[in-house]
Coordinates of C-alpha atoms and ligand atoms in Angstrom, one line a residue:
M1 CA 4.8 139.9 236.4
A2 CA 4.0 143.3 234.8
P3 CA 5.2 145.8 237.6
I4 CA 8.1 143.9 238.5
R5 CA 9.2 144.0 234.4
R6 CA 8.6 148.1 234.8
L7 CA 10.2 148.0 237.7
T8 CA 13.4 146.3 236.3
R9 CA 13.1 148.7 233.4
I10 CA 13.6 151.4 235.8
L11 CA 16.6 150.0 237.7
L12 CA 18.3 148.3 235.4
P13 CA 19.9 151.5 233.7
A14 CA 20.5 152.6 237.1
V15 CA 22.4 149.5 238.2
L16 CA 24.4 149.7 235.2
L17 CA 25.4 152.9 235.6
T18 CA 26.2 152.5 239.0
L19 CA 28.4 149.7 238.2
T20 CA 30.3 151.3 235.6
L21 CA 31.0 154.0 238.2
Y22 CA 32.1 151.6 240.7
T23 CA 34.5 149.9 238.1
L24 CA 35.8 153.3 237.6
A25 CA 35.7 154.8 240.8
N26 CA 36.6 151.6 242.7
L27 CA 39.4 149.3 240.6
N28 CA 41.6 149.4 244.0
S29 CA 39.0 149.3 246.3
P30 CA 39.1 147.3 249.7
F31 CA 35.1 147.3 249.7
T32 CA 33.2 144.4 248.5
L33 CA 30.4 145.4 246.4
L34 CA 27.8 142.4 245.8
P35 CA 25.6 143.0 242.6
P36 CA 22.2 142.8 243.2
W37 CA 21.2 139.3 242.0
T38 CA 23.6 137.4 245.2
T39 CA 20.7 138.9 247.4
T40 CA 19.5 135.6 248.1
S41 CA 22.5 133.9 249.3
T42 CA 23.1 133.4 252.8
P43 CA 22.5 136.4 254.9
S44 CA 25.5 138.0 255.8
K45 CA 26.1 140.4 258.9
H46 CA 24.6 143.4 258.4
P47 CA 27.6 146.4 257.5
I48 CA 25.7 148.9 260.5
D49 CA 26.4 145.4 262.7
Q50 CA 30.2 146.3 262.1
L51 CA 29.8 150.1 262.1
L52 CA 28.4 150.4 265.6
R53 CA 31.1 147.8 267.0
S54 CA 34.0 149.9 265.7
A55 CA 32.3 152.9 267.2
D56 CA 32.2 151.6 270.4
A57 CA 35.5 150.9 270.1
D58 CA 36.6 154.7 268.6
F59 CA 34.8 156.3 272.0
S60 CA 36.6 154.0 274.4
A61 CA 39.9 155.2 272.8
L62 CA 38.5 158.5 273.4
L63 CA 37.9 158.2 276.9
A64 CA 41.1 156.3 277.7
K65 CA 42.9 160.2 277.0
Q66 CA 41.1 161.4 279.4
T67 CA 43.2 163.7 282.1
T68 CA 42.8 164.7 285.7
T69 CA 45.7 167.1 286.3
L70 CA 46.6 170.1 285.0
A71 CA 50.0 169.1 284.7
S72 CA 49.0 165.8 282.5
A73 CA 46.5 168.1 280.4
A74 CA 49.2 170.6 279.8
A75 CA 51.4 167.0 278.5
A76 CA 48.6 166.4 276.7
Y77 CA 48.8 169.9 275.2
R78 CA 52.1 169.6 274.3
K79 CA 52.2 166.0 273.0
R80 CA 49.3 166.7 270.3
R81 CA 50.0 170.6 269.6
G82 CA 53.7 170.3 269.5
R83 CA 53.6 174.1 271.1
H84 CA 53.2 175.0 275.3
P85 CA 50.1 175.7 275.8
P86 CA 49.1 179.5 275.9
P87 CA 49.5 182.3 278.9
G88 CA 46.6 181.5 281.0
F89 CA 46.4 177.8 280.4
D90 CA 46.2 177.1 284.4
Q91 CA 43.2 179.7 284.8
W92 CA 41.5 177.9 281.8
Y93 CA 41.9 174.7 283.2
A94 CA 40.4 175.8 286.8
F95 CA 37.5 177.2 284.8
A96 CA 36.9 174.0 283.2
A97 CA 37.9 171.9 286.1
E98 CA 35.1 173.6 288.2
R99 CA 32.8 172.9 285.7
N100 CA 33.4 169.2 285.6
V101 CA 34.4 169.3 281.9
V102 CA 35.5 165.7 280.8
M103 CA 39.3 166.6 279.2
V104 CA 40.3 165.2 276.4
E105 CA 42.5 167.6 274.2
D106 CA 41.2 165.8 271.1
F107 CA 38.0 167.6 271.9
W108 CA 39.5 171.1 271.1
D109 CA 40.8 170.0 267.6
P110 CA 39.0 172.4 265.9
I111 CA 40.6 175.4 267.5
Y112 CA 43.8 174.3 265.8
H113 CA 42.9 173.0 262.6
D114 CA 41.1 176.4 262.1
L115 CA 43.9 178.7 264.1
E116 CA 46.9 176.9 262.3
P117 CA 47.0 178.9 259.0
F118 CA 47.3 181.9 260.8
W119 CA 50.5 180.6 262.4
G120 CA 51.9 181.1 259.2
E121 CA 50.6 184.9 258.4
D122 CA 52.4 188.2 260.3
P123 CA 50.3 189.0 263.4
A124 CA 50.5 192.7 262.4
V125 CA 48.4 191.8 259.3
I126 CA 46.5 189.4 260.9
R127 CA 45.2 192.4 263.2
G128 CA 44.7 194.7 260.5
R129 CA 42.7 192.7 258.6
V130 CA 39.9 192.3 261.7
R131 CA 39.3 195.9 260.7
D132 CA 38.0 194.5 257.1
V133 CA 35.0 193.2 259.3
D134 CA 32.3 195.7 260.6
M135 CA 30.7 193.5 263.3
R136 CA 33.3 193.0 266.1
I137 CA 33.7 192.6 269.6
V138 CA 36.5 194.2 271.5
V139 CA 38.1 193.2 275.1
R140 CA 39.8 195.7 276.9
D141 CA 40.7 195.3 280.4
G142 CA 38.8 192.5 281.0
K143 CA 35.3 194.1 279.7
A144 CA 34.0 192.8 276.4
E145 CA 32.2 195.2 274.0
T146 CA 30.4 195.7 271.1
G147 CA 29.2 198.4 269.1
S148 CA 26.6 196.4 267.2
D149 CA 23.2 195.5 268.4
W150 CA 22.6 192.2 265.8
F151 CA 21.3 189.8 267.8
W152 CA 24.1 187.4 267.3
T153 CA 26.7 190.1 268.6
Q154 CA 24.4 190.4 271.3
I155 CA 24.3 186.4 271.9
W156 CA 28.1 186.1 271.5
L157 CA 28.8 189.1 273.6
E158 CA 27.1 187.6 276.4
M159 CA 29.1 184.0 275.6
I160 CA 32.4 185.7 275.8
R161 CA 31.6 187.9 279.1
G162 CA 31.3 184.6 280.9
V163 CA 34.9 184.5 280.6
E164 CA 35.7 187.9 279.9
K165 CA 38.1 188.6 283.3
F166 CA 40.7 185.9 281.9
L167 CA 41.2 187.5 278.7
P168 CA 44.0 190.0 277.3
D169 CA 42.5 192.7 275.0
M170 CA 41.7 191.6 271.8
E171 CA 39.5 192.5 268.6
I172 CA 37.0 189.8 267.5
A173 CA 35.5 190.0 264.1
L174 CA 32.3 188.5 263.9
N175 CA 30.1 186.5 260.7
A176 CA 26.7 188.3 260.5
M177 CA 25.8 185.8 257.8
D178 CA 24.3 182.6 258.0
E179 CA 27.0 181.9 255.1
P180 CA 30.3 181.2 255.8
R181 CA 33.1 184.3 254.5
V182 CA 36.7 182.9 254.0
V183 CA 37.7 180.6 251.4
V184 CA 41.6 181.2 251.1
P185 CA 43.1 178.9 247.9
W186 CA 44.2 175.9 249.0
E187 CA 47.7 176.4 247.4
E188 CA 48.1 179.6 250.0
V189 CA 46.8 177.5 252.8
E190 CA 49.5 175.0 252.4
G191 CA 52.2 177.6 252.1
Y192 CA 50.4 179.2 255.3
V193 CA 50.5 175.3 257.4
K194 CA 54.1 174.8 256.0
K195 CA 55.5 178.3 257.3
A196 CA 53.2 177.4 260.2
G197 CA 55.0 174.2 260.9
K198 CA 58.4 175.6 260.8
G199 CA 58.1 178.0 263.4
R200 CA 56.2 175.2 266.0
R201 CA 58.1 174.0 269.1
V202 CA 58.2 173.8 272.5
V203 CA 60.6 176.2 273.5
E204 CA 63.2 176.1 276.4
R205 CA 61.3 176.7 279.3
E206 CA 63.7 179.4 280.3
K207 CA 62.6 181.1 277.1
V208 CA 59.2 181.3 277.4
V209 CA 57.2 184.7 277.8
G210 CA 54.3 184.1 279.7
E211 CA 52.3 187.1 279.5
F212 CA 50.4 188.3 276.5
G213 CA 52.0 191.6 275.0
R214 CA 50.2 194.8 275.9
R215 CA 48.1 196.8 273.4
E216 CA 50.5 199.5 273.4
E217 CA 52.9 197.7 271.3
W218 CA 50.3 196.6 269.0
T219 CA 51.1 197.8 265.3
Y220 CA 48.7 197.2 262.2
M221 CA 50.3 196.3 259.3
A222 CA 47.7 198.3 257.2
E223 CA 44.6 199.6 258.6
G224 CA 42.4 197.1 256.8
T225 CA 44.2 195.5 254.3
G226 CA 41.0 195.6 252.0
A227 CA 40.0 192.2 251.9
V228 CA 37.6 191.9 248.4
W229 CA 34.5 190.5 248.9
E230 CA 33.1 188.4 246.4
H231 CA 29.4 188.2 245.7
E232 CA 29.5 185.6 243.1
K233 CA 26.1 183.2 243.6
H234 CA 27.6 180.6 242.3
Y235 CA 29.2 179.5 245.4
W236 CA 30.7 176.3 244.5
L237 CA 33.1 178.5 241.8
I238 CA 34.4 180.2 245.4
A239 CA 34.3 177.1 247.2
R240 CA 36.3 174.6 245.2
R241 CA 39.1 176.8 245.2
G242 CA 39.7 175.4 249.2
C243 CA 39.7 171.9 247.8
P244 CA 43.6 170.4 246.5
P245 CA 44.5 170.9 243.0
N246 CA 44.3 167.4 241.9
S247 CA 40.9 166.9 243.8
A248 CA 37.6 165.7 241.8
A249 CA 36.1 169.3 242.8
R250 CA 38.8 170.9 241.2
K251 CA 39.3 168.8 238.2
A252 CA 35.4 168.1 237.2
P253 CA 33.7 170.2 234.7
V254 CA 31.3 172.9 236.5
V255 CA 27.7 172.6 236.2
T256 CA 25.6 175.5 235.2
D257 CA 22.3 174.4 234.0
F258 CA 20.4 173.2 237.1
N259 CA 16.8 173.0 235.3
Q260 CA 17.0 169.4 234.9
T261 CA 17.1 165.9 237.4
P262 CA 20.7 166.3 239.2
F263 CA 23.1 163.8 238.5
I264 CA 23.4 161.4 241.3
A265 CA 26.7 159.6 241.1
S266 CA 27.1 157.5 244.3
S267 CA 30.7 156.1 243.2
F268 CA 32.0 159.8 244.5
D269 CA 30.5 158.4 248.2
L270 CA 33.2 155.2 248.4
A271 CA 36.3 157.2 249.8
H272 CA 33.8 157.5 253.1
M273 CA 31.4 154.5 252.8
R274 CA 31.5 150.8 254.0
G275 CA 29.1 148.7 252.9
G276 CA 27.2 151.9 251.9
Y277 CA 27.1 153.4 254.7
V278 CA 28.9 156.3 256.4
A279 CA 31.9 154.8 257.8
N280 CA 34.3 157.8 257.8
F281 CA 31.8 161.0 259.0
T282 CA 34.7 163.3 258.7
L283 CA 35.5 162.9 255.2
S284 CA 31.8 162.5 254.3
T285 CA 31.3 166.3 255.3
S286 CA 34.5 167.5 252.9
F287 CA 32.9 167.7 249.5
C288 CA 36.6 167.9 247.4
H289 CA 36.6 164.2 246.6
Q290 CA 32.5 164.5 245.7
P291 CA 32.3 167.0 242.5
D292 CA 28.4 165.5 242.0
L293 CA 27.3 167.7 245.5
Q294 CA 28.2 170.6 243.7
A295 CA 24.2 170.1 242.2
L296 CA 23.0 168.2 245.2
Q297 CA 23.4 170.9 248.0
G298 CA 22.1 174.4 247.9
I299 CA 24.7 176.4 249.4
F300 CA 27.0 175.7 246.1
V301 CA 23.9 176.2 243.7
E302 CA 22.5 179.3 244.9
P303 CA 23.1 180.5 248.5
L304 CA 20.8 183.5 250.2
S305 CA 23.6 185.8 250.5
V306 CA 27.6 185.1 249.4
S307 CA 30.2 187.7 250.8
A308 CA 33.4 185.9 250.4
T309 CA 37.4 186.4 250.4
A310 CA 40.5 184.6 249.3
S311 CA 42.3 186.5 252.0
L312 CA 43.3 185.0 255.5
V313 CA 40.7 186.9 257.7
P314 CA 40.0 186.0 261.2
I315 CA 36.3 185.9 261.3
F316 CA 34.4 183.8 263.8
G317 CA 31.7 182.3 263.1
G318 CA 29.1 179.4 264.1
S319 CA 29.6 177.3 261.4
K320 CA 31.3 176.1 258.1
L321 CA 32.4 174.4 255.5
G322 CA 35.7 172.1 255.4
V323 CA 37.3 174.5 252.8
N324 CA 36.6 177.8 254.9
N325 CA 39.1 179.4 256.9
D326 CA 36.6 180.7 259.3
I327 CA 37.3 180.3 263.1
L328 CA 34.5 178.3 264.9
L329 CA 32.7 179.4 268.0
P330 CA 29.4 177.6 269.5
A331 CA 26.5 178.9 267.4
P332 CA 24.2 181.4 268.7
M333 CA 21.0 179.4 269.0
Y334 CA 22.8 176.6 271.0
W335 CA 23.8 179.2 273.3
N336 CA 20.0 180.7 273.5
E337 CA 18.7 177.1 274.1
E338 CA 15.4 178.5 272.4
D339 CA 12.6 176.1 272.7
R340 CA 12.2 176.0 269.0
F341 CA 15.5 174.5 268.4
T342 CA 15.7 172.3 271.8
G343 CA 11.9 171.0 272.8
A344 CA 13.5 170.7 276.1
E345 CA 10.2 169.8 277.7
G346 CA 10.0 166.8 275.5
A347 CA 12.8 165.6 275.6
G348 CA 13.2 163.3 278.1
I349 CA 9.9 161.1 277.1
P350 CA 11.2 157.0 277.7
W351 CA 11.9 155.5 274.4
A352 CA 9.1 152.6 275.3
D353 CA 6.2 155.7 275.3
K354 CA 7.4 156.8 271.7
T355 CA 4.8 155.8 269.0
R356 CA 5.5 152.9 266.8
S357 CA 4.2 153.9 263.6
P358 CA 5.7 156.7 262.1
A359 CA 9.0 155.7 263.2
A360 CA 10.7 158.9 261.7
V361 CA 9.2 162.7 261.5
W362 CA 10.6 165.7 259.7
R363 CA 9.2 169.0 259.3
G364 CA 11.1 172.4 257.7
V365 CA 11.3 174.8 255.7
A366 CA 12.3 174.7 252.3
T367 CA 15.5 176.4 252.8
G368 CA 19.2 175.6 251.2
G369 CA 19.5 178.8 249.6
R370 CA 17.4 180.8 247.3
N371 CA 15.1 177.7 245.4
R372 CA 13.9 179.0 242.1
E373 CA 11.8 177.4 239.1
E374 CA 15.3 176.7 237.6
N375 CA 17.6 175.2 240.7
W376 CA 15.2 173.7 243.4
R377 CA 15.7 170.0 242.3
S378 CA 19.7 170.4 243.2
F379 CA 18.7 171.2 246.9
Q380 CA 19.1 168.8 249.5
R381 CA 15.7 169.3 251.3
H382 CA 13.9 169.2 248.6
R383 CA 15.4 165.8 247.8
F384 CA 15.1 164.5 251.3
V385 CA 11.2 165.3 251.2
A386 CA 10.5 163.9 247.7
M387 CA 12.3 160.7 248.6
N388 CA 10.0 159.9 251.4
N389 CA 6.9 160.6 249.7
A390 CA 4.8 157.6 248.7
S391 CA 3.0 159.0 245.9
Q392 CA 6.4 160.0 244.2
L393 CA 8.1 156.7 244.9
H394 CA 4.9 154.8 243.1
L395 CA 4.8 157.0 240.5
A396 CA 8.7 156.0 240.1
E397 CA 7.8 152.3 240.5
M398 CA 5.2 152.8 237.9
G399 CA 8.2 154.3 235.5
E400 CA 7.9 157.9 236.1
P401 CA 11.5 159.0 236.6
P402 CA 12.0 161.4 240.0
V403 CA 12.3 164.5 238.8
N404 CA 15.0 165.6 241.8
F405 CA 16.4 162.1 243.2
A406 CA 17.8 158.6 242.1
L407 CA 16.0 155.4 242.6
T408 CA 17.2 153.0 245.3
D409 CA 20.8 152.1 244.7
P410 CA 21.2 148.5 244.5
R411 CA 23.8 148.2 247.2
Y412 CA 21.2 148.4 249.9
R413 CA 19.3 145.0 249.2
L414 CA 16.1 146.8 250.4
S415 CA 13.7 144.2 251.5
A416 CA 11.2 147.0 250.5
T417 CA 12.3 146.7 246.7
S418 CA 12.0 143.1 246.5
K419 CA 8.4 143.3 246.2
P420 CA 6.7 145.9 243.8
G421 CA 4.8 148.5 245.6
S422 CA 6.1 147.3 249.0
L423 CA 8.1 150.5 249.1
P424 CA 5.7 153.4 249.2
R425 CA 3.5 151.4 251.3
W426 CA 6.5 151.0 253.8
L427 CA 7.6 154.5 253.7
A428 CA 4.0 155.4 254.1
S429 CA 3.6 154.0 257.2
T430 CA 7.1 154.8 258.5
T431 CA 7.6 158.0 258.3
D432 CA 5.7 161.3 257.8
I433 CA 8.1 163.8 256.0
A434 CA 7.1 167.2 254.7
F435 CA 7.9 170.9 254.3
T436 CA 5.8 173.8 256.5
D437 CA 6.8 176.4 253.8
L438 CA 7.8 176.2 250.3
M439 CA 9.6 179.5 250.6
C440 CA 8.7 180.3 247.0
A441 CA 10.7 182.7 244.9
H442 CA 7.5 184.4 244.0
P443 CA 6.3 185.6 247.8
D444 CA 2.9 186.6 247.1
S445 CA 1.6 183.0 245.6
G446 CA 0.5 182.4 249.3
T447 CA 1.3 179.1 251.1
S448 CA 1.6 177.5 247.3
C449 CA 4.2 177.9 244.9
N450 CA 3.7 177.5 241.0
Y451 CA 7.0 175.4 240.3
T452 CA 7.0 173.1 243.5
S453 CA 3.5 173.1 244.5
P454 CA 3.2 169.9 242.2
F455 CA 5.4 168.0 244.4
F456 CA 5.2 169.2 247.6
T457 CA 2.1 170.1 250.1
P458 CA 3.1 172.4 252.8
T459 CA 2.2 170.8 256.3
D460 CA 1.5 172.1 259.6
A461 CA 4.6 172.0 262.0
I462 CA 5.0 169.8 264.6
P463 CA 6.6 171.7 267.9
M464 CA 9.9 170.1 268.6
A465 CA 8.3 168.5 272.1
Q466 CA 6.1 166.6 269.9
Q467 CA 8.6 165.6 267.4
F468 CA 10.3 163.5 270.4
R469 CA 7.6 160.9 270.1
H470 CA 8.9 159.4 267.5
R471 CA 12.0 157.3 267.5
I472 CA 13.9 158.9 264.4
L473 CA 14.8 162.3 263.6
P474 CA 16.9 162.6 260.5
D475 CA 18.4 166.1 260.4
M476 CA 20.0 167.9 257.3
D477 CA 21.5 171.4 256.4
G478 CA 19.2 174.1 255.8
N479 CA 21.0 177.5 254.4
S480 CA 23.6 176.2 256.8
F481 CA 24.1 173.7 259.7
S482 CA 20.8 173.0 261.5
G483 CA 20.1 174.4 264.5
R484 CA 17.9 171.8 266.0
Y485 CA 20.7 169.2 266.0
L486 CA 21.8 169.9 269.5
G487 CA 18.1 169.7 270.8
F488 CA 18.1 166.1 268.6
L489 CA 21.4 165.2 270.6
R490 CA 19.9 165.7 273.8
S491 CA 16.7 164.2 273.5
T492 CA 15.5 160.2 273.4
S493 CA 15.1 160.3 270.0
L494 CA 17.7 158.7 267.4
P495 CA 19.3 161.7 265.4
V496 CA 20.1 160.4 261.7
K497 CA 22.5 163.3 260.6
A498 CA 23.7 164.4 257.2
T499 CA 25.8 167.4 256.7
L500 CA 28.3 169.1 254.9
W501 CA 28.8 171.6 258.0
R502 CA 31.5 171.9 260.5
E503 CA 31.0 172.9 264.3
W504 CA 32.9 173.5 267.6
H505 CA 31.5 170.4 268.9
D506 CA 32.7 168.1 266.0
A507 CA 35.6 166.3 267.7
R508 CA 33.6 165.3 270.5
L509 CA 31.1 163.4 269.3
V510 CA 31.7 159.9 267.4
A511 CA 29.1 158.6 264.6
W512 CA 27.2 155.5 265.4
K513 CA 27.7 156.1 268.9
H514 CA 26.2 159.3 269.6
F515 CA 24.2 159.9 266.4
V516 CA 23.5 158.0 263.0
P517 CA 25.7 159.6 260.4
M518 CA 24.5 159.6 256.9
D519 CA 25.5 160.3 253.1
S520 CA 24.8 163.9 251.8
R521 CA 23.0 162.1 249.0
F522 CA 20.5 160.1 251.2
G523 CA 20.7 157.0 249.3
D524 CA 21.7 155.4 252.5
W525 CA 18.4 156.6 254.3
Y526 CA 16.1 153.8 253.3
G527 CA 18.6 151.3 254.4
I528 CA 19.5 153.2 257.7
L529 CA 15.4 153.1 258.2
E530 CA 15.0 149.8 257.4
Y531 CA 18.0 148.5 260.0
F532 CA 16.4 150.5 262.8
A533 CA 12.7 150.4 262.2
G534 CA 12.3 147.3 260.4
N535 CA 9.6 146.5 257.9
E536 CA 6.5 144.7 259.4
E537 CA 4.8 143.9 256.1
L538 CA 7.6 142.0 255.1
G539 CA 8.4 140.5 258.5
V540 CA 11.8 142.4 258.7
E541 CA 12.5 143.1 262.5
G542 CA 14.3 146.3 263.2
H543 CA 17.0 146.9 265.6
D544 CA 15.0 148.7 268.2
E545 CA 17.1 148.5 271.0
A546 CA 20.5 149.4 269.1
A547 CA 18.4 152.4 268.4
E548 CA 17.5 153.4 271.4
R549 CA 21.3 152.6 272.5
I550 CA 22.3 155.2 270.3
A551 CA 20.0 157.7 271.5
M552 CA 20.4 157.4 275.1
D553 CA 24.3 157.5 274.7
G554 CA 24.0 160.7 272.5
R555 CA 21.8 162.0 275.3
E556 CA 24.1 161.2 278.2
W557 CA 27.1 162.3 276.3
A558 CA 25.4 165.6 275.4
A559 CA 24.8 166.3 279.0
K560 CA 28.3 166.0 279.7
V561 CA 30.1 167.4 276.7
L562 CA 27.7 169.9 275.1
R563 CA 26.2 171.8 277.8
R564 CA 26.4 175.8 278.1
E565 CA 29.8 175.2 280.4
D566 CA 31.4 173.1 277.5
M567 CA 30.6 176.3 274.9
Q568 CA 32.2 178.5 277.4
V569 CA 34.8 176.7 278.2
Y570 CA 35.8 176.0 274.4
V571 CA 35.7 179.7 273.6
L572 CA 38.0 180.7 276.5
R573 CA 40.3 178.2 275.3
V574 CA 39.6 179.5 271.5
L575 CA 40.3 183.1 272.5
L576 CA 43.6 182.9 274.7
E577 CA 45.0 180.9 271.4
Y578 CA 43.5 183.7 269.2
A579 CA 45.1 186.1 271.3
R580 CA 48.4 184.5 271.0
V581 CA 48.7 184.0 267.3
V582 CA 48.1 187.9 267.2
D583 CA 50.8 188.5 269.1
E584 CA 54.0 189.5 267.9
R585 CA 56.1 187.3 270.5
R586 CA 53.7 184.3 270.0
D587 CA 56.6 181.6 269.1
V588 CA 58.3 181.8 272.4
M589 CA 55.1 182.5 274.1
G590 CA 53.1 180.3 276.5
W591 CA 52.3 178.6 279.9
V592 CA 55.0 176.3 281.5
G593 CA 53.7 176.3 285.5
D594 CA 54.1 172.6 285.4
L595 CA 57.6 172.4 284.3
V596 CA 59.2 174.0 287.1
Ligands
NAG601 C1 38.7 159.8 258.0 O1 39.1 160.5 257.0 C2 40.1 161.2 257.2 C3 40.3 162.6 256.1 O2 39.3 163.2 256.1 C4 41.2 161.2 257.6 O3 42.4 161.9 257.7 C5 41.3 159.7 258.5 O4 42.3 159.3 258.9 C6 40.1 159.0 258.0 N1 40.1 158.3 259.5 C7 39.7 156.9 259.4 C8 39.2 156.1 260.7 O5 40.2 156.6 258.2
NAG602 C1 5.6 181.0 238.0 O1 5.5 182.3 238.1 C2 5.9 183.2 237.8 C3 6.2 184.6 238.1 O2 4.1 184.6 237.9 C4 6.7 182.7 236.5 O3 7.4 184.0 235.7 C5 6.6 181.7 235.9 O4 6.8 181.3 234.5 C6 5.8 180.6 236.7 N1 6.2 179.2 236.3 C7 5.3 178.1 236.2 C8 6.0 176.7 236.3 O5 4.0 178.6 236.1
NAG603 C1 3.7 164.2 247.7 O1 4.2 164.2 246.5 C2 2.7 164.3 245.7 C3 3.1 164.6 243.9 O2 3.5 163.3 243.3 C4 2.4 166.0 245.8 O3 1.2 166.1 245.4 C5 2.1 166.1 247.5 O4 2.3 167.5 247.6 C6 3.3 165.5 248.1 N1 3.2 165.5 249.8 C7 4.0 166.1 250.6 C8 3.6 166.0 251.7 O5 4.7 167.1 249.9

């Protein structure tokens, strides 16, 4: 009985706190959250069953929007965007059709999300602001060039050269850093978007200008408007101004002391979770309703570098947070298909040939930002690795509070928590999760690190191709988005994805259909693992077929919509739109070739 009493002693305060938070945050919630003592009642359907079913329906609905002709694609464009397609749309369509692109207008939603505020700013001002950024690609007479030899710029240059002959003259500013750059205050973005909305219309065909303006006509309102670059290391202070004024992120007290166990307030996840699992993935990647993430994600605590602006500067980059106004392009490492990120030669290993145990593997570097003795407990990768460490869970069960994670949340009704000692044993046999490098703030300390070595041991890397011998591949953010995600999607293994980062492909992937979404606190991880991998010791069957189906559906879909061709078609579309939004006559410009 003693261990059970000990467990109760640990869990009871957590239960009470959690229930209080539920009550506070959830007075009108439609979700039923059963307290843990009802677990012995009749087994109900698992919440994941329902999420899998709705994902199938969501995906079918998306596919049903597919168009197959230029005219129907243009009609779908006008319906969704409220404007004519940009000049050059027919060439874009032909380029896409030649590459067998799946044509669903929604797939390009990120472009419109990113560019809409710019419709509320003067084109001459936008053109001027490009010059506030050093790293640029310039297109002149159908040729793309750059003066920068930074390897990312070179990769983007190659990507753009594949479509350069369709492009009007333009200047493209690029982000040289991992971290995104632009956070215009929410109130100002609202102003821009309102102004954009007023000008948005489908102009009468006769009034439409079908050509881009000529470079000679361009003016620059201020040659570089002197955007101010901020270097505040506590990025939360910058990021949260992108949230609405009445949002939790703007109102919550700012955490400044990261030298303690972070507060993991799961009630903030209720808006995007159902039955304890992510039901709205897009919302889960937005932090404005999740103020506790300020102490649970390295980017907010201390990124490697910060150079941010509050001005609406058009900077293109590979990933960004929901609040950033950067413009997305496919990330260079996706375009490059480096083997260390794709593990291509192992990606096709049949499900049945994968090892049974351990089901889940993860290897990575202790990134997330600049980890230090006073802040590492707030870093996401450290949290994930620690909560998969059997000996740390064993200590927690024995009554020693974990230093950087929370014990299991009662809403998951895990089998492994029903029996003392079971959770650590189950994790030890089901997962193999470790750092390969502690990224210590004292680099001369070799592979060890005086503040994190007591909790983590750097372990040999597992090449991507070999990771695919395991069924479940969790994936979480590093300094920014995780570059291996595309490789995971293209493989026969099941990606379990937690992220706050937005990428070019977001609108073409369906959570629970092509990947399994995970909350950024990782409180749902054990539940996800038990659902798919089961618990042999306790006789809990996993859902191996469901896991295989998502892995295969994701792989098949990635082979259709996440190819390099799809990246190029995206690049051409976003650059045509960008060229229009910086053009003086943008309000009347468009392609109307189908309306004759
Ligand atoms: C998901 O959340 C977003 C807000 O980020 C909202 O616009 C959307 O309607 C939600 N989707 C569903 C299916 O509830
Ligand atoms: C780790 O080493 C650094 C530099 O030598 C020192 O300042 C710090 O106090 C040490 N921390 C611990 C926990 O030993
Ligand atoms: C697991 O945690 C223990 C401390 O409880 C630590 O010594 C060990 O290095 C950790 N293992 C890994 C693989 O990080």
